[in-house]
């Protein structure tokens, strides 16, 4: 049901028949709900998959995108999420339907005029407490930009989750650590870095900081496998010995030996001179 906000000829919110009315950035919008019985064409199927793939990638990082694309939508009726979706759908996909996927090095999570990160990279510290980001500090960097803050993000493709820091170390420090869930430490990860001015007036394009592959479980050493095999054999032998003892135990007082053949009580004939009981 639609609601008339300003009388019969005013804008309405809600659905009336196949029309939907709503307000977007102060503008009244009416759209028609389409309906078709035709099977979708291959280009449509490809477009559906592109939208799905990009949405799955961006939906878990909306706080990052809200800052990253804020300057791109100023003075327009677009929003930051749709702006990021539009850019990455056009520039950050690879493959053909039905095997379309994100091209992570080409993905963009922020856009702006500030100087981007120089030669960023990531690594896993031995402490396994987080992921370390590093970048270079240009020699001729203006003093005002030395205090730009790093925005860090790591995306986990398998679980489709992300961890981020929206105000990290200063640019001149050259390093920062992003702490993540320990259960994800061995998963595949894709990393991005952006710089934002201390007051948020300027922001840089995001830069792909690198990828860390999923850890593969190492096979057990050969000695450990042989040891486990020997232990299994010993356990099996110990389980068999009591069963064998029941059949090999020697006769002893009070022990009733098993009769293997029936006793024939008539195997000896009665003497012929024994004709009756003794007198």
PDB file of N, CA and C in Angstrom, residues 68-107:
ATOM      1  N   UNK A  68      35.830   5.989   2.271  1.00  0.00           N
ATOM      2  CA  UNK A  68      36.643   5.921   1.068  1.00  0.00           C
ATOM      3  C   UNK A  68      36.050   6.616  -0.141  1.00  0.00           C
ATOM      4  N   UNK A  69      34.731   6.598  -0.273  1.00  0.00           N
ATOM      5  CA  UNK A  69      34.083   7.192  -1.448  1.00  0.00           C
ATOM      6  C   UNK A  69      33.266   8.436  -1.111  1.00  0.00           C
ATOM      7  N   UNK A  70      33.471   8.988   0.078  1.00  0.00           N
ATOM      8  CA  UNK A  70      32.650  10.130   0.491  1.00  0.00           C
ATOM      9  C   UNK A  70      32.846  11.343  -0.411  1.00  0.00           C
ATOM     10  N   UNK A  71      34.061  11.567  -0.895  1.00  0.00           N
ATOM     11  CA  UNK A  71      34.317  12.752  -1.722  1.00  0.00           C
ATOM     12  C   UNK A  71      33.833  12.556  -3.160  1.00  0.00           C
ATOM     13  N   UNK A  72      33.580  11.326  -3.551  1.00  0.00           N
ATOM     14  CA  UNK A  72      33.116  11.055  -4.907  1.00  0.00           C
ATOM     15  C   UNK A  72      31.628  11.348  -5.088  1.00  0.00           C
ATOM     16  N   UNK A  73      30.879  11.423  -4.006  1.00  0.00           N
ATOM     17  CA  UNK A  73      29.428  11.591  -4.123  1.00  0.00           C
ATOM     18  C   UNK A  73      28.960  12.962  -3.637  1.00  0.00           C
ATOM     19  N   UNK A  74      29.895  13.809  -3.232  1.00  0.00           N
ATOM     20  CA  UNK A  74      29.498  15.148  -2.781  1.00  0.00           C
ATOM     21  C   UNK A  74      28.855  15.912  -3.938  1.00  0.00           C
ATOM     22  N   UNK A  75      27.694  16.511  -3.704  1.00  0.00           N
ATOM     23  CA  UNK A  75      26.978  17.277  -4.726  1.00  0.00           C
ATOM     24  C   UNK A  75      26.187  16.435  -5.701  1.00  0.00           C
ATOM     25  N   UNK A  76      26.077  15.129  -5.432  1.00  0.00           N
ATOM     26  CA  UNK A  76      25.290  14.246  -6.298  1.00  0.00           C
ATOM     27  C   UNK A  76      24.208  13.561  -5.472  1.00  0.00           C
ATOM     28  N   UNK A  77      23.329  12.824  -6.147  1.00  0.00           N
ATOM     29  CA  UNK A  77      22.308  12.067  -5.426  1.00  0.00           C
ATOM     30  C   UNK A  77      22.710  10.593  -5.282  1.00  0.00           C
ATOM     31  N   UNK A  78      23.994  10.287  -5.550  1.00  0.00           N
ATOM     32  CA  UNK A  78      24.486   8.920  -5.407  1.00  0.00           C
ATOM     33  C   UNK A  78      24.958   8.680  -3.969  1.00  0.00           C
ATOM     34  N   UNK A  79      25.023   7.408  -3.584  1.00  0.00           N
ATOM     35  CA  UNK A  79      25.560   7.087  -2.269  1.00  0.00           C
ATOM     36  C   UNK A  79      26.894   6.351  -2.418  1.00  0.00           C
ATOM     37  N   UNK A  80      27.635   6.284  -1.318  1.00  0.00           N
ATOM     38  CA  UNK A  80      29.001   5.763  -1.374  1.00  0.00           C
ATOM     39  C   UNK A  80      29.042   4.286  -1.772  1.00  0.00           C
ATOM     40  N   UNK A  81      28.091   3.502  -1.270  1.00  0.00           N
ATOM     41  CA  UNK A  81      28.120   2.066  -1.579  1.00  0.00           C
ATOM     42  C   UNK A  81      27.875   1.821  -3.068  1.00  0.00           C
ATOM     43  N   UNK A  82      26.876   2.487  -3.628  1.00  0.00           N
ATOM     44  CA  UNK A  82      26.594   2.319  -5.052  1.00  0.00           C
ATOM     45  C   UNK A  82      27.743   2.809  -5.918  1.00  0.00           C
ATOM     46  N   UNK A  83      28.425   3.861  -5.447  1.00  0.00           N
ATOM     47  CA  UNK A  83      29.582   4.371  -6.193  1.00  0.00           C
ATOM     48  C   UNK A  83      30.702   3.332  -6.216  1.00  0.00           C
ATOM     49  N   UNK A  84      30.959   2.699  -5.061  1.00  0.00           N
ATOM     50  CA  UNK A  84      31.982   1.663  -4.986  1.00  0.00           C
ATOM     51  C   UNK A  84      31.585   0.437  -5.799  1.00  0.00           C
ATOM     52  N   UNK A  85      30.304   0.082  -5.741  1.00  0.00           N
ATOM     53  CA  UNK A  85      29.824  -1.073  -6.498  1.00  0.00           C
ATOM     54  C   UNK A  85      29.972  -0.835  -8.002  1.00  0.00           C
ATOM     55  N   UNK A  86      29.608   0.364  -8.443  1.00  0.00           N
ATOM     56  CA  UNK A  86      29.684   0.686  -9.861  1.00  0.00           C
ATOM     57  C   UNK A  86      31.132   0.620 -10.353  1.00  0.00           C
ATOM     58  N   UNK A  87      32.065   1.201  -9.594  1.00  0.00           N
ATOM     59  CA  UNK A  87      33.460   1.200 -10.018  1.00  0.00           C
ATOM     60  C   UNK A  87      34.017  -0.221 -10.091  1.00  0.00           C
ATOM     61  N   UNK A  88      33.811  -1.007  -9.033  1.00  0.00           N
ATOM     62  CA  UNK A  88      34.414  -2.343  -8.976  1.00  0.00           C
ATOM     63  C   UNK A  88      33.741  -3.326  -9.938  1.00  0.00           C
ATOM     64  N   UNK A  89      32.482  -3.123 -10.213  1.00  0.00           N
ATOM     65  CA  UNK A  89      31.820  -3.973 -11.208  1.00  0.00           C
ATOM     66  C   UNK A  89      32.420  -3.742 -12.596  1.00  0.00           C
ATOM     67  N   UNK A  90      32.819  -2.510 -12.856  1.00  0.00           N
ATOM     68  CA  UNK A  90      33.357  -2.163 -14.169  1.00  0.00           C
ATOM     69  C   UNK A  90      34.841  -2.485 -14.298  1.00  0.00           C
ATOM     70  N   UNK A  91      35.608  -2.344 -13.202  1.00  0.00           N
ATOM     71  CA  UNK A  91      37.071  -2.416 -13.317  1.00  0.00           C
ATOM     72  C   UNK A  91      37.721  -3.579 -12.567  1.00  0.00           C
ATOM     73  N   UNK A  92      37.020  -4.249 -11.661  1.00  0.00           N
ATOM     74  CA  UNK A  92      37.703  -5.194 -10.767  1.00  0.00           C
ATOM     75  C   UNK A  92      37.162  -6.620 -10.860  1.00  0.00           C
ATOM     76  N   UNK A  93      36.683  -7.003 -12.037  1.00  0.00           N
ATOM     77  CA  UNK A  93      36.183  -8.371 -12.222  1.00  0.00           C
ATOM     78  C   UNK A  93      37.015  -9.097 -13.274  1.00  0.00           C
ATOM     79  N   UNK A  94      37.059 -10.398 -13.144  1.00  0.00           N
ATOM     80  CA  UNK A  94      37.783 -11.208 -14.112  1.00  0.00           C
ATOM     81  C   UNK A  94      36.995 -12.472 -14.388  1.00  0.00           C
ATOM     82  N   UNK A  95      37.224 -13.072 -15.569  1.00  0.00           N
ATOM     83  CA  UNK A  95      36.543 -14.310 -15.936  1.00  0.00           C
ATOM     84  C   UNK A  95      35.260 -14.070 -16.697  1.00  0.00           C
ATOM     85  N   UNK A  96      34.725 -15.161 -17.235  1.00  0.00           N
ATOM     86  CA  UNK A  96      33.473 -15.133 -17.976  1.00  0.00           C
ATOM     87  C   UNK A  96      32.413 -15.932 -17.223  1.00  0.00           C
ATOM     88  N   UNK A  97      31.164 -15.583 -17.456  1.00  0.00           N
ATOM     89  CA  UNK A  97      30.073 -16.335 -16.827  1.00  0.00           C
ATOM     90  C   UNK A  97      30.170 -17.810 -17.215  1.00  0.00           C
ATOM     91  N   UNK A  98      30.039 -18.740 -16.276  1.00  0.00           N
ATOM     92  CA  UNK A  98      29.635 -18.580 -14.863  1.00  0.00           C
ATOM     93  C   UNK A  98      30.808 -18.565 -13.894  1.00  0.00           C
ATOM     94  N   UNK A  99      31.987 -18.154 -14.336  1.00  0.00           N
ATOM     95  CA  UNK A  99      33.183 -18.189 -13.486  1.00  0.00           C
ATOM     96  C   UNK A  99      33.733 -16.782 -13.267  1.00  0.00           C
ATOM     97  N   UNK A 100      32.866 -15.842 -12.966  1.00  0.00           N
ATOM     98  CA  UNK A 100      33.278 -14.459 -12.713  1.00  0.00           C
ATOM     99  C   UNK A 100      33.727 -14.326 -11.258  1.00  0.00           C
ATOM    100  N   UNK A 101      34.832 -13.621 -11.046  1.00  0.00           N
ATOM    101  CA  UNK A 101      35.340 -13.433  -9.685  1.00  0.00           C
ATOM    102  C   UNK A 101      36.025 -12.075  -9.570  1.00  0.00           C
ATOM    103  N   UNK A 102      36.350 -11.688  -8.339  1.00  0.00           N
ATOM    104  CA  UNK A 102      37.031 -10.413  -8.090  1.00  0.00           C
ATOM    105  C   UNK A 102      38.503 -10.520  -8.477  1.00  0.00           C
ATOM    106  N   UNK A 103      38.982  -9.503  -9.187  1.00  0.00           N
ATOM    107  CA  UNK A 103      40.414  -9.366  -9.461  1.00  0.00           C
ATOM    108  C   UNK A 103      40.958  -8.455  -8.351  1.00  0.00           C
ATOM    109  N   UNK A 104      41.439  -9.052  -7.265  1.00  0.00           N
ATOM    110  CA  UNK A 104      41.738  -8.304  -6.047  1.00  0.00           C
ATOM    111  C   UNK A 104      42.734  -7.152  -6.248  1.00  0.00           C
ATOM    112  N   UNK A 105      43.810  -7.309  -7.012  1.00  0.00           N
ATOM    113  CA  UNK A 105      44.719  -6.165  -7.180  1.00  0.00           C
ATOM    114  C   UNK A 105      44.072  -4.959  -7.850  1.00  0.00           C
ATOM    115  N   UNK A 106      42.990  -5.155  -8.594  1.00  0.00           N
ATOM    116  CA  UNK A 106      42.336  -4.050  -9.294  1.00  0.00           C
ATOM    117  C   UNK A 106      41.180  -3.446  -8.493  1.00  0.00           C
ATOM    118  N   UNK A 107      40.822  -4.058  -7.380  1.00  0.00           N
ATOM    119  CA  UNK A 107      39.699  -3.536  -6.584  1.00  0.00           C
ATOM    120  C   UNK A 107      40.068  -2.191  -5.971  1.00  0.00           C
TER     121      UNK A 107
END
